[in-house]
Short mmCIF file of C-alpha atoms in Angstrom, two decimals:
data_model
loop_
_atom_site.label_atom_id
_atom_site.label_comp_id
_atom_site.label_asym_id
_atom_site.label_seq_id
_atom_site.Cartn_x
_atom_site.Cartn_y
_atom_site.Cartn_z
CA MET A 18 254.58 -135.53 -91.60
CA ALA A 19 254.34 -131.72 -92.13
CA GLU A 20 252.25 -130.04 -89.43
CA LEU A 21 250.44 -126.69 -89.46
CA LYS A 22 250.84 -124.21 -86.60
CA LYS A 23 248.04 -123.90 -83.98
CA SER A 24 247.35 -120.16 -83.60
CA LEU A 25 243.56 -119.69 -83.73
CA GLY A 26 241.31 -119.12 -80.71
CA THR A 27 237.54 -118.47 -80.55
CA LEU A 28 237.80 -114.77 -81.46
CA ARG A 29 240.04 -115.25 -84.50
CA LEU A 30 238.06 -118.24 -85.77
CA THR A 31 234.74 -116.40 -85.34
CA PHE A 32 236.06 -113.34 -87.18
CA TYR A 33 237.23 -115.68 -89.93
CA GLY A 34 233.75 -117.22 -90.25
CA VAL A 35 231.86 -113.91 -90.07
CA GLY A 36 234.16 -112.35 -92.65
CA THR A 37 233.76 -115.25 -95.06
CA ILE A 38 229.96 -115.40 -94.78
CA VAL A 39 229.13 -111.67 -94.77
CA GLY A 40 231.57 -110.85 -97.54
CA ALA A 41 230.32 -113.68 -99.71
CA GLY A 42 226.69 -112.69 -99.42
CA ILE A 43 225.42 -109.22 -98.72
CA TYR A 44 227.83 -107.57 -101.15
CA THR A 45 227.39 -110.09 -103.97
CA VAL A 46 224.16 -112.04 -104.40
CA ILE A 47 221.62 -109.98 -102.48
CA GLY A 48 220.69 -108.30 -105.76
CA ALA A 49 220.10 -111.58 -107.59
CA ALA A 50 218.09 -112.97 -104.66
CA ALA A 51 215.98 -109.80 -104.47
CA GLY A 52 215.08 -110.27 -108.13
CA GLN A 53 213.78 -113.77 -107.31
CA ALA A 54 212.01 -113.18 -103.99
CA GLY A 55 211.13 -109.49 -104.17
CA THR A 56 210.04 -108.19 -100.77
CA ASP A 57 210.07 -111.76 -99.42
CA ILE A 58 213.87 -111.79 -99.40
CA TRP A 59 213.97 -111.46 -95.60
CA LEU A 60 212.12 -114.79 -95.37
CA SER A 61 214.59 -116.36 -97.79
CA PHE A 62 217.40 -115.28 -95.46
CA ILE A 63 215.66 -116.99 -92.53
CA PHE A 64 215.09 -120.21 -94.52
CA ALA A 65 218.72 -120.22 -95.68
CA ALA A 66 219.93 -119.62 -92.13
CA ILE A 67 217.86 -122.51 -90.76
CA ALA A 68 218.99 -124.86 -93.53
CA ALA A 69 222.63 -123.92 -93.05
CA SER A 70 222.51 -123.98 -89.24
CA ILE A 71 221.40 -127.61 -89.18
CA SER A 72 224.41 -128.64 -91.24
CA ALA A 73 226.61 -126.24 -89.25
CA MET A 74 225.92 -128.32 -86.14
CA SER A 75 227.07 -131.44 -87.98
CA TYR A 76 230.24 -129.62 -88.98
CA ALA A 77 230.76 -128.51 -85.38
CA GLU A 78 230.53 -132.10 -84.12
CA LEU A 79 232.79 -133.60 -86.77
CA SER A 80 235.41 -130.84 -86.88
CA SER A 81 235.73 -130.75 -83.07
CA THR A 82 235.99 -134.57 -82.98
CA TYR A 83 238.36 -134.89 -85.96
CA PRO A 84 240.09 -131.49 -86.30
CA ASN A 85 242.08 -131.71 -89.51
CA ALA A 86 243.02 -129.60 -92.51
CA GLY A 87 241.23 -132.11 -94.77
CA ALA A 88 237.85 -131.34 -93.14
CA GLU A 89 234.98 -132.77 -95.25
CA PHE A 90 237.32 -135.11 -97.12
CA ILE A 91 238.57 -136.54 -93.81
CA PHE A 92 235.05 -136.90 -92.38
CA VAL A 93 233.82 -138.94 -95.35
CA ARG A 94 237.03 -140.95 -95.54
CA LYS A 95 236.68 -141.79 -91.85
CA ALA A 96 233.08 -142.95 -92.44
CA PHE A 97 233.93 -144.99 -95.57
CA PRO A 98 237.61 -145.98 -95.22
CA LYS A 99 237.42 -148.90 -97.66
CA ILE A 100 235.77 -146.98 -100.48
CA ASP A 101 237.99 -144.32 -102.00
CA ILE A 102 235.71 -142.47 -104.43
CA PRO A 103 233.20 -140.91 -101.94
CA SER A 104 235.88 -139.09 -99.95
CA PHE A 105 237.81 -138.01 -103.03
CA LEU A 106 234.71 -136.64 -104.77
CA THR A 107 233.71 -134.86 -101.56
CA GLY A 108 237.07 -133.13 -101.40
CA TRP A 109 236.97 -132.47 -105.13
CA THR A 110 233.49 -130.93 -104.90
CA VAL A 111 234.52 -128.73 -101.97
CA ALA A 112 237.51 -127.47 -103.93
CA PHE A 113 235.31 -126.89 -107.00
CA HIS A 114 232.49 -124.99 -105.31
CA SER A 115 234.82 -123.02 -103.05
CA SER A 116 236.92 -121.90 -106.00
CA ALA A 117 233.66 -120.76 -107.60
CA THR A 118 232.81 -118.86 -104.40
CA ILE A 119 236.14 -117.04 -104.45
CA ALA A 120 235.65 -116.16 -108.12
CA ALA A 121 232.15 -114.81 -107.41
CA VAL A 122 233.32 -112.44 -104.69
CA LEU A 123 236.28 -111.29 -106.78
CA LEU A 124 233.89 -110.44 -109.61
CA ALA A 125 231.83 -108.48 -107.08
CA PHE A 126 235.03 -106.74 -105.92
CA SER A 127 235.71 -105.52 -109.44
CA GLY A 128 232.12 -104.23 -109.68
CA TYR A 129 232.51 -102.10 -106.56
CA PHE A 130 236.02 -101.02 -107.55
CA ASN A 131 234.64 -99.63 -110.78
CA THR A 132 232.47 -97.21 -108.81
CA PHE A 133 235.74 -95.33 -108.25
CA PHE A 134 237.91 -96.17 -111.26
CA GLU A 135 237.13 -97.48 -114.73
CA VAL A 136 239.39 -100.53 -115.01
CA PRO A 137 238.64 -103.80 -116.83
CA GLY A 138 236.93 -106.09 -114.30
CA LEU A 139 238.99 -109.19 -115.03
CA LEU A 140 242.24 -107.27 -114.67
CA ILE A 141 241.21 -106.10 -111.21
CA SER A 142 240.02 -109.57 -110.17
CA TYR A 143 243.25 -111.26 -111.27
CA GLY A 144 245.41 -108.63 -109.58
CA VAL A 145 243.58 -108.96 -106.25
CA LEU A 146 243.68 -112.76 -106.51
CA LEU A 147 247.47 -112.69 -106.85
CA LEU A 148 247.90 -110.19 -104.00
CA LEU A 149 245.70 -112.14 -101.58
CA SER A 150 247.44 -115.42 -102.44
CA LEU A 151 250.82 -113.87 -101.62
CA ILE A 152 249.55 -112.47 -98.30
CA SER A 153 248.03 -115.81 -97.31
CA ILE A 154 251.39 -117.59 -97.37
CA THR A 155 252.91 -115.22 -94.80
CA GLY A 156 251.52 -117.28 -91.88
CA ILE A 157 248.11 -118.07 -90.37
CA LYS A 158 248.46 -115.63 -87.43
CA LYS A 159 249.36 -112.69 -89.68
CA SER A 160 246.61 -113.75 -92.08
CA SER A 161 244.02 -113.88 -89.29
CA THR A 162 245.08 -110.41 -88.10
CA ALA A 163 244.52 -109.06 -91.60
CA ASN A 164 241.19 -110.88 -91.57
CA ILE A 165 240.09 -109.19 -88.32
CA ILE A 166 240.93 -105.74 -89.73
CA MET A 167 239.01 -106.34 -92.96
CA VAL A 168 235.98 -107.83 -91.13
CA SER A 169 235.82 -104.84 -88.77
CA ILE A 170 235.77 -102.40 -91.70
CA GLN A 171 233.11 -104.33 -93.63
CA LEU A 172 230.83 -104.67 -90.59
CA LEU A 173 231.22 -100.97 -89.80
CA GLY A 174 229.98 -100.13 -93.30
CA LEU A 175 226.90 -102.32 -92.81
CA LEU A 176 226.19 -100.84 -89.37
CA ILE A 177 226.28 -97.32 -90.85
CA LEU A 178 223.79 -98.35 -93.57
CA ILE A 179 221.48 -99.99 -91.01
CA PHE A 180 221.61 -97.04 -88.62
CA ILE A 181 221.02 -94.35 -91.24
CA GLY A 182 218.52 -96.40 -93.24
CA LEU A 183 216.27 -97.32 -90.32
CA LYS A 184 216.67 -93.87 -88.77
CA GLU A 185 215.45 -92.23 -92.00
CA THR A 186 212.67 -94.71 -92.83
CA GLY A 187 211.63 -96.17 -89.49
CA LEU A 188 210.72 -99.79 -88.76
CA PRO A 189 210.21 -102.28 -91.63
CA LYS A 190 207.07 -101.52 -93.63
CA ALA A 191 204.06 -103.75 -92.97
CA GLU A 192 203.72 -104.85 -96.62
CA ILE A 193 207.18 -106.46 -96.42
CA PHE A 194 205.69 -109.21 -94.25
CA GLN A 195 202.94 -110.12 -96.74
CA ILE A 196 204.27 -113.23 -98.49
CA LYS A 197 203.78 -112.84 -102.23
CA SER A 198 205.52 -115.78 -103.92
CA PHE A 199 206.59 -118.89 -102.04
CA SER A 200 208.21 -120.35 -105.16
CA GLY A 201 210.26 -117.17 -105.58
CA THR A 202 211.14 -117.26 -101.90
CA LEU A 203 212.34 -120.86 -102.20
CA ALA A 204 214.39 -120.07 -105.33
CA ALA A 205 216.00 -117.13 -103.51
CA THR A 206 216.69 -119.41 -100.54
CA ALA A 207 218.70 -121.67 -102.83
CA THR A 208 220.62 -118.64 -104.11
CA LEU A 209 221.17 -117.21 -100.63
CA PHE A 210 222.41 -120.55 -99.36
CA PHE A 211 225.57 -119.37 -101.09
CA VAL A 212 225.97 -116.68 -98.42
CA TYR A 213 226.26 -119.29 -95.65
CA THR A 214 228.77 -121.51 -97.42
CA GLY A 215 231.54 -119.71 -95.57
CA PHE A 216 230.97 -121.55 -92.31
CA GLU A 217 232.29 -124.88 -93.61
CA HIS A 218 235.59 -123.20 -94.41
CA MET A 219 236.10 -122.90 -90.66
CA ALA A 220 236.29 -126.70 -90.42
CA SER A 221 239.33 -126.85 -92.68
CA LEU A 222 241.29 -124.80 -90.13
CA GLY A 223 240.87 -127.49 -87.46
CA SER A 224 244.58 -128.32 -87.50
CA GLU A 225 245.40 -124.68 -86.65
CA VAL A 226 242.88 -124.21 -83.82
CA LYS A 227 243.86 -124.17 -80.16
CA ASN A 228 241.66 -126.46 -78.02
CA PRO A 229 239.43 -127.42 -81.01
CA GLY A 230 236.93 -129.39 -78.86
CA LYS A 231 235.66 -126.17 -77.29
CA THR A 232 236.79 -123.48 -79.70
CA ILE A 233 235.23 -124.86 -82.90
CA PRO A 234 231.62 -125.33 -81.64
CA ARG A 235 231.65 -121.89 -79.97
CA ALA A 236 232.96 -120.20 -83.10
CA PHE A 237 230.38 -121.97 -85.30
CA LEU A 238 227.50 -120.85 -83.05
CA LEU A 239 228.71 -117.25 -82.76
CA THR A 240 229.29 -117.01 -86.51
CA MET A 241 225.79 -118.20 -87.45
CA VAL A 242 224.06 -115.93 -84.91
CA ILE A 243 226.04 -112.78 -85.78
CA THR A 244 225.71 -113.17 -89.55
CA THR A 245 221.98 -113.97 -89.48
CA ILE A 246 221.25 -110.86 -87.38
CA PHE A 247 223.23 -108.73 -89.81
CA TYR A 248 221.48 -110.25 -92.82
CA LEU A 249 217.99 -109.63 -91.46
CA LEU A 250 218.77 -106.03 -90.48
CA ILE A 251 220.26 -105.33 -93.90
CA SER A 252 217.35 -106.94 -95.77
CA PHE A 253 214.81 -104.86 -93.82
CA THR A 254 216.83 -101.70 -94.41
CA VAL A 255 217.22 -102.31 -98.15
CA LEU A 256 213.53 -103.13 -98.60
CA ASN A 257 212.66 -99.85 -96.88
CA ILE A 258 214.83 -97.74 -99.17
CA ALA A 259 215.01 -99.50 -102.56
CA ASP A 260 213.03 -101.47 -105.13
CA PRO A 261 214.07 -105.18 -105.17
CA ILE A 262 213.87 -105.33 -108.97
CA ALA A 263 216.11 -102.26 -109.34
CA ILE A 264 218.91 -103.65 -107.17
CA SER A 265 218.73 -106.99 -109.00
CA LYS A 266 219.94 -105.31 -112.20
CA VAL A 267 223.24 -103.86 -110.97
CA ASP A 268 226.64 -105.19 -109.89
CA SER A 269 226.73 -103.08 -106.69
CA PRO A 270 223.22 -103.47 -105.21
CA LEU A 271 223.90 -102.02 -101.75
CA SER A 272 225.49 -98.89 -103.18
CA LEU A 273 222.44 -98.35 -105.39
CA ALA A 274 220.12 -98.79 -102.41
CA ALA A 275 222.18 -96.38 -100.31
CA SER A 276 222.07 -93.73 -103.07
CA ASN A 277 218.39 -93.27 -102.21
CA LEU A 278 219.42 -91.93 -98.78
CA ASN A 279 222.29 -89.54 -99.54
CA SER A 280 225.29 -89.00 -101.80
CA TRP A 281 228.13 -90.07 -99.48
CA LEU A 282 226.77 -93.35 -98.11
CA PRO A 283 227.21 -95.24 -101.42
CA VAL A 284 230.90 -94.31 -101.30
CA VAL A 285 231.23 -95.62 -97.74
CA LEU A 286 229.50 -98.86 -98.70
CA ALA A 287 231.60 -99.28 -101.81
CA VAL A 288 234.75 -99.01 -99.68
CA ALA A 289 233.35 -101.46 -97.12
CA ALA A 290 232.36 -103.79 -99.95
CA LEU A 291 235.91 -103.79 -101.28
CA PHE A 292 237.17 -105.00 -97.90
CA ALA A 293 234.29 -107.48 -97.53
CA THR A 294 234.69 -109.16 -100.89
CA ALA A 295 238.48 -109.15 -100.66
CA ASN A 296 238.30 -110.74 -97.21
CA ALA A 297 235.85 -113.43 -98.36
CA ALA A 298 238.20 -114.35 -101.18
CA PHE A 299 241.16 -114.22 -98.78
CA SER A 300 239.45 -116.57 -96.30
CA GLY A 301 238.48 -118.96 -99.08
CA ILE A 302 242.03 -119.16 -100.41
CA ILE A 303 243.28 -120.02 -96.92
CA SER A 304 240.70 -122.73 -96.23
CA ILE A 305 240.80 -124.52 -99.58
CA SER A 306 244.58 -124.62 -99.58
CA ARG A 307 244.31 -126.47 -96.24
CA LEU A 308 241.74 -128.91 -97.63
CA LEU A 309 244.01 -129.81 -100.56
CA PHE A 310 246.95 -130.10 -98.16
CA GLY A 311 244.94 -132.55 -96.05
CA MET A 312 244.03 -134.64 -99.10
CA ALA A 313 247.64 -134.69 -100.26
CA SER A 314 248.76 -135.76 -96.79
CA VAL A 315 246.99 -139.12 -97.17
CA GLY A 316 248.04 -139.65 -100.77
CA GLU A 317 244.87 -138.55 -102.55
CA LEU A 318 246.77 -135.77 -104.29
CA PRO A 319 250.41 -135.59 -105.45
CA LYS A 320 253.06 -135.51 -102.71
CA PHE A 321 254.48 -132.13 -103.79
CA MET A 322 251.20 -130.56 -102.56
CA THR A 323 252.21 -131.31 -98.95
CA LYS A 324 255.08 -128.81 -99.07
CA ILE A 325 255.00 -126.00 -96.50
CA ASN A 326 257.17 -122.91 -96.12
CA ALA A 327 259.10 -121.59 -93.11
CA GLN A 328 255.86 -120.14 -91.68
CA LYS A 329 254.28 -123.64 -91.85
CA VAL A 330 251.86 -122.56 -94.58
CA PRO A 331 250.97 -124.92 -97.49
CA TRP A 332 252.23 -122.63 -100.24
CA VAL A 333 251.94 -125.10 -103.13
CA THR A 334 248.22 -125.73 -102.59
CA THR A 335 247.70 -121.98 -102.16
CA PHE A 336 248.90 -121.41 -105.73
CA VAL A 337 246.87 -124.39 -106.97
CA VAL A 338 243.75 -122.68 -105.58
CA MET A 339 244.83 -119.43 -107.23
CA ALA A 340 245.02 -121.16 -110.60
CA ALA A 341 241.58 -122.78 -110.18
CA VAL A 342 239.95 -119.47 -109.25
CA ALA A 343 241.60 -117.80 -112.25
CA CYS A 344 239.77 -120.27 -114.50
CA PHE A 345 236.37 -119.58 -112.88
CA LEU A 346 236.85 -115.85 -113.31
CA LEU A 347 236.66 -116.33 -117.06
CA LEU A 348 232.92 -117.14 -116.72
CA GLY A 349 232.33 -113.55 -115.67
CA ASP A 350 228.72 -114.06 -114.43
CA ILE A 351 228.20 -113.79 -110.65
CA LYS A 352 224.81 -115.54 -110.71
CA ILE A 353 226.13 -118.62 -112.56
CA VAL A 354 229.30 -118.83 -110.48
CA ALA A 355 227.33 -118.38 -107.23
CA GLY A 356 224.91 -121.10 -108.37
CA MET A 357 227.81 -123.50 -108.88
CA SER A 358 229.07 -122.67 -105.41
CA SER A 359 225.68 -123.19 -103.74
CA LEU A 360 224.98 -126.48 -105.53
CA GLY A 361 228.40 -127.79 -104.61
CA ALA A 362 227.93 -126.78 -100.97
CA LEU A 363 224.58 -128.57 -100.79
CA LEU A 364 226.04 -131.79 -102.23
CA VAL A 365 228.91 -131.63 -99.75
CA PHE A 366 226.50 -131.01 -96.87
CA VAL A 367 224.61 -134.16 -97.84
CA ALA A 368 227.88 -136.13 -97.77
CA VAL A 369 228.97 -134.66 -94.42
CA ASN A 370 225.64 -135.37 -92.73
CA ILE A 371 225.68 -138.95 -94.03
CA ALA A 372 229.21 -139.30 -92.67
CA LEU A 373 228.07 -138.09 -89.24
CA ILE A 374 225.25 -140.64 -89.12
CA VAL A 375 227.57 -143.47 -90.19
CA LEU A 376 230.22 -142.49 -87.62
CA ARG A 377 227.65 -142.41 -84.80
CA PHE A 378 227.06 -146.12 -85.52
CA LYS A 379 230.67 -147.08 -86.27
CA GLU A 380 232.22 -145.26 -83.31
CA PRO A 381 229.56 -144.88 -80.59
CA THR A 382 232.19 -144.56 -77.83
CA GLN A 383 234.28 -141.90 -79.61
CA ASN A 384 234.82 -138.80 -77.47
CA ARG A 385 232.76 -136.01 -79.03
CA PRO A 386 233.36 -132.58 -77.45
CA PHE A 387 230.16 -131.40 -79.14
CA ARG A 388 227.21 -133.57 -80.18
CA VAL A 389 224.35 -132.60 -82.49
CA PRO A 390 221.24 -132.65 -80.25
CA LEU A 391 218.07 -134.73 -80.77
CA SER A 392 218.61 -138.42 -81.37
CA ILE A 393 216.45 -141.52 -81.36
CA GLY A 394 218.76 -144.20 -80.06
CA LYS A 395 221.92 -143.89 -82.12
CA VAL A 396 220.15 -142.09 -84.97
CA PRO A 397 220.65 -138.30 -84.95
CA ILE A 398 217.51 -136.56 -86.24
CA LEU A 399 218.87 -133.17 -87.33
CA PRO A 400 221.43 -134.56 -89.84
CA ILE A 401 218.59 -136.48 -91.52
CA LEU A 402 216.57 -133.25 -91.68
CA ALA A 403 219.63 -131.44 -93.07
CA ILE A 404 219.92 -134.02 -95.84
CA LEU A 405 216.25 -133.59 -96.78
CA VAL A 406 216.51 -129.79 -96.77
CA SER A 407 219.66 -129.89 -98.91
CA LEU A 408 218.03 -132.25 -101.42
CA THR A 409 215.03 -129.90 -101.64
CA LEU A 410 217.23 -126.91 -102.44
CA ILE A 411 219.36 -128.88 -104.93
CA ILE A 412 216.52 -128.85 -107.51
CA GLN A 413 216.28 -125.04 -107.61
CA TYR A 414 219.10 -124.21 -110.05
CA ASP A 415 219.44 -123.41 -113.76
CA GLY A 416 220.40 -126.09 -116.28
CA LEU A 417 223.79 -124.51 -116.98
CA VAL A 418 224.76 -124.90 -113.30
CA TYR A 419 223.89 -128.62 -113.35
CA ALA A 420 225.76 -129.13 -116.61
CA ALA A 421 228.90 -127.52 -115.18
CA PHE A 422 228.72 -129.71 -112.12
CA VAL A 423 228.23 -132.93 -114.05
CA GLY A 424 231.33 -132.01 -116.03
CA ALA A 425 233.26 -131.33 -112.81
CA ILE A 426 232.25 -134.69 -111.31
CA ILE A 427 233.31 -136.53 -114.46
CA VAL A 428 236.69 -134.80 -114.38
CA GLY A 429 236.99 -135.70 -110.70
CA ILE A 430 236.27 -139.39 -111.35
CA ILE A 431 238.82 -139.49 -114.15
CA LEU A 432 241.40 -137.73 -111.98
CA ASP A 433 240.79 -140.10 -109.09
CA TYR A 434 241.20 -143.11 -111.39
CA PHE A 435 244.60 -141.96 -112.60
CA LEU A 436 245.75 -140.87 -109.14
CA ASP A 437 244.85 -144.34 -107.86
CA LYS A 438 247.33 -145.78 -110.37
CA ARG A 439 250.32 -143.88 -108.96
CA PRO A 440 252.57 -145.58 -106.36
CA ARG A 441 251.72 -144.80 -102.75
CA LYS A 442 254.62 -146.40 -100.94
CA GLU A 443 255.45 -143.04 -99.34
CA ILE A 444 252.19 -143.14 -97.35
CA ASP A 445 252.28 -145.52 -94.40
CA GLY A 446 249.56 -146.54 -91.98
CA LYS A 447 251.01 -144.65 -89.04
CA GLU A 448 250.98 -141.33 -90.89
CA GLU A 449 247.41 -141.84 -92.06
CA ASN A 450 246.20 -142.81 -88.60
CA GLU A 451 247.61 -139.55 -87.22
CA LEU A 452 245.04 -137.71 -89.30
CA PHE A 453 242.16 -139.54 -87.65
CA ASN A 454 243.23 -139.66 -84.01
CA HIS A 455 243.26 -136.48 -81.95
#
């Protein structure tokens, strides 16, 4: 069976997670969320962080126990080995919402790029998509080095905004903390949940992590703490210097906010945003190609998708992801695409948390390097809470988002039916067991 190279430690995996989350959020949907929550957006960030952190702990337990490129697909398949459709639809939904995520940040990239040059947005998005796909097949270590460079640049841009913004305006204004619309805050929480969907991409790199039992939980914790601190500081800074409604109407909200401070800071932020959005797309391409590789490895996808190159990178699935993202780019609306991504992430989180509960009962003696805390007997409490929180947020989206997802699920069911009809003699029990025993 083709194997991926183990090259990632705590630092590289944490940079990967931070880059995916920060790039996917602050530079893309903060404007849309500000239009929903107004000055309550800081509270929406906190709610989204809490909701995501609960599921992040479930991911940390499962991905450190079963480190595999298939990630969520493997977790659900392990929990329900005799029922094919739950695991396939989980993997299908991850691929769907993650492709939407990549498309959303590429659309944001084109918006920031056009602050320098007037070029058709789709042309820019497609060009960057092709470039990032080609870089990603050069090898995971080279890719993670590029990731660290891009994350450092994007965080530097945010630190400059925070420093100058708070230096010029002082501490957050008192009126910011007067809650004005809880319904708007909750709607913005559902939108901002999109910004935390990067952490689950870390799980799909389990096969390429050194000492996953310790490295994965540490990287998950560091990623959630670092990104939440950044988000809160940025939200306070933006609320001090800009009107929430104004930034909700533009494609480059942080640049608009920064223009209220001086003339050069918007340029700095636009440059940082280019690196941030490009890196988020880059990280997404890497992780989803690994997910599809993991699914193909157990026969859920065609065998040709298990092909790797000399650098032990799944190049076929990388170009499959590129094609899927290219289709989402045609929608052209960041809010709709981000909504699809958030809804998909919430549905997957429900499936992953159910899988964790089932596996606690099925395999109580399994060695778990990290365990989600708080249990009553064998029943873990936090995964149940995560399921309830996810279900609450699922009802916050527009009708078009639900319609798109219903269509995606139907396509997935049809695809799974026809894939089940193909011969699987090339997949034997020994190979499949290797995916579940580490």
